[in-house]
Each structure stands twice: as C-alpha cells, then as structure tokens.
Amino acid sequence: MCAGRAPSAFKNMNEKIMDLYSQVVKERDTKEAVLRNMAEGVMSLDENLVITSFNEAAEKITGWKAKEVVGKKCHDVFTGFDNESGLMVCTPAACFLYNAMKKGENSCKYFLRLRAGEKNERFVEFNCRFLKNGASKYTGAVIVFRDMSAVKELEDLRSELISTVSHELKTPLTSIKSYLQLLLHPKADFEMEKVKEILKSVSNAADRLDRCIGDLLYASRVKSNQLVLNLKHLNIAALVNNILDSYKGKTPKHRFTVKISENLEIMADREQMEYVVSHLISNALKYSPDGGEILIGAKKTDGHAEIFVQDQGVGIPAKHLKKIFDLFHRVDMSNARFAYGSGVGLFIVKKIVETHGGKIWAENIEGNGSRFIFTIPS
Amino acid sequence: MIVEDDESVRKSLKMYLELEGFKVMEALNGREAMDKVMTSRPDIIVTDIMMPEMDGFQFYLLLKDQPEIRDIPVIVLTAKGSTDDIRCASLMGVDEYITKPLDPENLVSKIKEMLA
Ligand SMILES: Nc1ncnc2c1ncn2[C@@H]1O[C@H](COP(=O)(O)OP(=O)(O)OP(=O)(O)O)[C@@H](O)[C@H]1O
Ligand SMILES: [Mg+2]
C-alpha cells in the first residue's frame, strides 16, 4: 500500500517542491526586477554598516558600480555633507546611521549633499530602516535614497525669484513713499506746478506697481488655464504701429523698422495679442542695452500668419532658447546685470500664442541679437 | 551721493535730501559712481544693490579697496525679505544697510548719525 503509493507521493512531493522553488525564483526575480527598476536608489547594509547590495538606481545616482562598493563600509564609500551646516558627515564619528543606532532608533531620515564622481554634486534624501533581531540587536539596514537635485534646483530658483520679485515691487514702492514724504516734509514749500510734477511721478510708480502685480496674477491665471479668447479680426500692422506709438521718443538708442503688409489680418484676441507683441518689443529693447535696430515683421504662410520681433542685443545662449519660455526662467546675467525682471513675460506670451493654436520659438541671429517668431492660424 | 538705477527712486530721494539741506550727486550704477567718487569726493554714499553694469556689492568692494576713499561711509539699500542680500551685507562688513521700501526720514537720520 505504502510502497505502491510511494512513487506517486514522491512525484507529488517533488512537483510541489519544484513548484514552490519556481515560485520562489519567480518572486525573487520580480523582487529583483522591482528593485532594479526602482527610481529610488536602494542599498542594504549589514550590522557593521558594510554595503551588501546596491541597485541600479543607486549606481545611477552615485556614479559607482555595485561591484565597487559592495563589501565596503558605507562611510568609506560615501562623501556627504550636511545640507545646512556644510559639514562632512560621512565619518565614523558623524555618521547619521551610527548616531541613530546609538539612540536605538528604528528608522532615520537625512538630507545630504553627496559628492559623486569628480565634481558632480547631488542632493539626496536618505530614508533608512534598521533591521533588528529582538528589541535592541541591530542586524542591518535598508536605505532608500532619492535624488532631489531637481527639486533643490527649483527651490533655489524660487528663492531667487522672491528676491527679484521683491525688488520689482519694492522699487516703485520706495519712490512712492519718498515722493509722498517729500510733500509732507515740514520744510516743503513747492509751487503748484512742482507738486503736480511730483504727483505725476507718484502716479507713474503706482502704475508700475500695478503692472507688476497684474503680470504675476495673470501668470497664475494663465498657469491654471483660465484664458478666455475673445476672437476678432485684427490688422497686424495697425496693432504694431499702435504699440510703437507709445515708445515714441522714449528710446533714443533704438530704431524701429516695420515690415508688414498693410492688409494682413488675423483672428485673435486684441488685448492678448497686444500683450504678446508689446512684451516681445519690450524684451527686445531691454535686452539690447546698447541700442540698435528693432525689426518687426509679419507675413502670410500657408494657413498661418507668421510674426517676428528681432533685435541686435545680447542674444540668448543656445541651451536657454527653449527654457526662457518657462515660468520664472531667466538667463543668469550675474556678471552683466543690466536688466531686471521676474521671468513671467515669455511664459504668458507662449500660453497666449498656444491658446490661439499657434507656436512660438526663439532664434539667435548670426553676429548678434535674437529673433522671436510666432504663428497664429488664419 | 546716491547710486541707484531707478530714475524715480533716485530723483525722489535726491529731492528729499536736498530739502533737508544736503548737496546730492547722482550715479546710475557702481561704475559711474566709482568714476565720480574719484573726481569729487562725497561725504557719504547711499547705494542700491541690484544695478546694471556694476552692482552695489561690487562697488562697495572696489571702494573699500582704494586707500584714498575707503573711509567714506556707505549705506546699502536692500530689498526687505531678501535674506541673501542681508547676509551678504553683513558678511562684507557693510557699514550700514536699510531695507526697501525705505522711509526717507529714516535714511536722513541714519545719514546724520553717520556723519556726526
Ligand atoms: N530679446 C531678448 N534678447 C535676449 N534675451 C532675452 C530676450 N527676451 C527674453 N530674453 C531672456 O529670456 C528671459 C525670460 O524673459 P521674460 O520676458 O519671460 O522675463 P523677464 O524679461 O526677465 O521679466 P518680465 O517678466 O518682467 O518681463 C529673460 O530674463 C532673458 O534672459
Ligand atoms: Mg520680459
């Protein structure tokens, strides 16, 4: 009986083991695949904080190969600095893992500036979970780390933005305040004409403040896609000439040339098109501090009207040509600070053009200057 | 001397200081200020930070580098809320700074204090 069933029972058992084994293998493979393909770097350490595994993302973030680091002590491999104090923390004494273990913690978290490769620096968030045997004996640790460099960059951009925006807002506010104090000064004894002149300056500064705030609000509205178009037939030449009239006599260093056929029309929102064209013109002026020609042209191409504004100014470094249309993106001009702004203008311009179904891009001109071109379907 | 690129701020401060009995020179940026300081020495300098060509900090460093003019007191105008500016100002040992939007009355009392 027993002997009779033995082979089949054995076979059964064998199959079961095989099944189980293949299941385990499969599970291990998927786990490995998951680990390998995870965007987060994962490494495991033994109780002496010697690295025992290192996934692909970890290799990518740090630039080291698993085979170079496995078997080494974590703090001998990593060179990390505390983000705030700038102090080196990957030493046996300063190691945040040791310190957490000394305190008997189950997990810990840390933000490090990691030196990887030659001068490549990354901002990395480490999340560590300790493995314990019982309540107090550490058997190892699993550390998940995430490259936060892009986030850090954004954060830096944000603080830079706050400083430029606050400069843009505080400047007109300062002059408003000074003019008003001037009028209120106990020794003040101005003729009516002078008072009017001063009040006119106050009013101009208030307008500037209003424009700046308006731009910021507009940008946030545009960002949440709340742009409504009021389409009308617009004559491009008339629109451009109208805008240029407001610059008459104000920019002696620049010459305006307009090359637009008189009857070129588009279907567009007047107010928004005015914003687009006048912003491109004001940028062209602002970024050509030595003056030169500002050329504005428009022509019909199939299905579109193509409009451009071209200057002879400082031009745009190639790697910024696309990015300047991003919100708050400005070309770093720390060594030639000739123009301040908040980096919202082109973002709004692009949104307007795209809402009209058109495209916008920037080009550098051989020699000097740049050209901004946009299309509007006709 | 006032060093400030914004015409309206510069003009309003100049008028205010003149009313207070000061004689005021103007410069649009650090470079222009540097030229003017060399030819006609002011008693005190009030400078903005963000300016084209040469900013307030560069100007300050250059000024403090020249023995003949380094003892002219300087007041730096910073935009409030920009802690970087303030940190930078104190790192460089700037004599005095005032945050924008500034109160001209406040500026005058600082100036008088520093000239006393
Ligand atoms: N005609 C131009 N020539 C050279 N660089 C330009 C030109 N137009 C724009 N740029 C670059 O693109 C960046 C973004 O322009 P944008 O108009 O969005 O912002 P801004 O001019 O800095 O500030 P604001 O929002 O106050 O206009 C600018 O900071 C500048 O570096
Ligand atoms: Mg602009």
Short mmCIF file of N, CA and C in Angstrom, two decimals, chain B residues 44-47 49 57 60 64 72-78 85-86 89-90 92-99 106-107 109-111 113-114:
data_model
loop_
_atom_site.label_atom_id
_atom_site.label_comp_id
_atom_site.label_asym_id
_atom_site.label_seq_id
_atom_site.Cartn_x
_atom_site.Cartn_y
_atom_site.Cartn_z
N ILE B 44 29.26 110.99 2.08
CA ILE B 44 28.63 109.71 2.38
C ILE B 44 28.00 109.16 1.10
N ILE B 45 27.89 107.84 1.01
CA ILE B 45 27.33 107.22 -0.19
C ILE B 45 26.13 106.35 0.19
N VAL B 46 25.04 106.50 -0.55
CA VAL B 46 23.88 105.63 -0.38
C VAL B 46 23.74 104.84 -1.67
N THR B 47 23.83 103.51 -1.58
CA THR B 47 23.78 102.73 -2.84
C THR B 47 22.78 101.59 -2.81
N ILE B 49 21.52 97.84 -4.42
CA ILE B 49 22.31 96.64 -4.73
C ILE B 49 22.15 96.22 -6.18
N PHE B 57 27.26 95.71 -4.36
CA PHE B 57 28.28 94.99 -3.62
C PHE B 57 29.64 95.09 -4.29
N TYR B 60 30.94 98.43 -3.61
CA TYR B 60 31.39 98.54 -2.22
C TYR B 60 32.79 97.96 -2.06
N LYS B 64 36.21 99.97 -1.03
CA LYS B 64 36.96 99.67 0.19
C LYS B 64 38.38 99.22 -0.12
N ILE B 72 35.07 106.61 3.25
CA ILE B 72 33.76 107.24 3.03
C ILE B 72 32.69 106.27 3.52
N PRO B 73 31.82 106.69 4.43
CA PRO B 73 30.80 105.76 4.92
C PRO B 73 29.77 105.41 3.83
N VAL B 74 29.28 104.18 3.87
CA VAL B 74 28.35 103.70 2.85
C VAL B 74 27.09 103.14 3.50
N ILE B 75 25.94 103.52 2.96
CA ILE B 75 24.68 102.90 3.38
C ILE B 75 24.15 102.09 2.20
N VAL B 76 23.87 100.82 2.43
CA VAL B 76 23.38 99.97 1.35
C VAL B 76 21.87 99.80 1.49
N LEU B 77 21.18 99.93 0.35
CA LEU B 77 19.72 99.72 0.34
C LEU B 77 19.42 98.31 -0.11
N THR B 78 18.73 97.54 0.70
CA THR B 78 18.40 96.18 0.29
C THR B 78 16.89 96.01 0.22
N ASP B 85 20.68 89.08 0.55
CA ASP B 85 21.29 90.40 0.49
C ASP B 85 21.80 90.80 1.86
N ILE B 86 20.97 90.56 2.85
CA ILE B 86 21.33 90.98 4.20
C ILE B 86 22.52 90.17 4.71
N ALA B 89 25.51 91.44 2.98
CA ALA B 89 25.88 92.75 3.51
C ALA B 89 26.65 92.60 4.81
N SER B 90 26.17 91.72 5.69
CA SER B 90 26.86 91.63 6.98
C SER B 90 28.18 90.88 6.83
N MET B 92 30.16 91.13 4.34
CA MET B 92 31.15 92.05 3.79
C MET B 92 31.46 93.18 4.75
N GLY B 93 30.76 93.20 5.86
CA GLY B 93 31.01 94.25 6.84
C GLY B 93 30.55 95.61 6.37
N VAL B 94 29.47 95.63 5.59
CA VAL B 94 28.90 96.90 5.13
C VAL B 94 28.60 97.77 6.34
N ASP B 95 28.92 99.07 6.21
CA ASP B 95 28.78 99.99 7.34
C ASP B 95 27.36 99.99 7.88
N GLU B 96 26.40 100.08 6.97
CA GLU B 96 25.03 100.23 7.42
C GLU B 96 24.12 99.82 6.27
N TYR B 97 23.01 99.17 6.58
CA TYR B 97 22.06 98.95 5.49
C TYR B 97 20.64 99.28 5.93
N ILE B 98 19.83 99.64 4.93
CA ILE B 98 18.43 99.96 5.18
C ILE B 98 17.61 99.12 4.22
N THR B 99 16.49 98.60 4.69
CA THR B 99 15.68 97.78 3.79
C THR B 99 14.64 98.62 3.06
N ASN B 106 13.91 108.04 7.86
CA ASN B 106 14.82 107.08 8.45
C ASN B 106 16.22 107.19 7.85
N LEU B 107 16.24 107.33 6.52
CA LEU B 107 17.51 107.46 5.81
C LEU B 107 18.25 108.70 6.30
N SER B 109 17.99 110.28 9.13
CA SER B 109 18.54 110.18 10.49
C SER B 109 19.78 109.27 10.52
N LYS B 110 19.77 108.21 9.69
CA LYS B 110 20.97 107.36 9.58
C LYS B 110 22.15 108.16 9.06
N ILE B 111 21.89 108.97 8.03
CA ILE B 111 22.97 109.76 7.43
C ILE B 111 23.56 110.72 8.46
N GLU B 113 23.46 110.54 11.67
CA GLU B 113 24.14 109.76 12.68
C GLU B 113 25.56 109.41 12.22
N MET B 114 25.66 108.99 10.95
CA MET B 114 26.96 108.53 10.46
C MET B 114 27.92 109.66 10.20
#
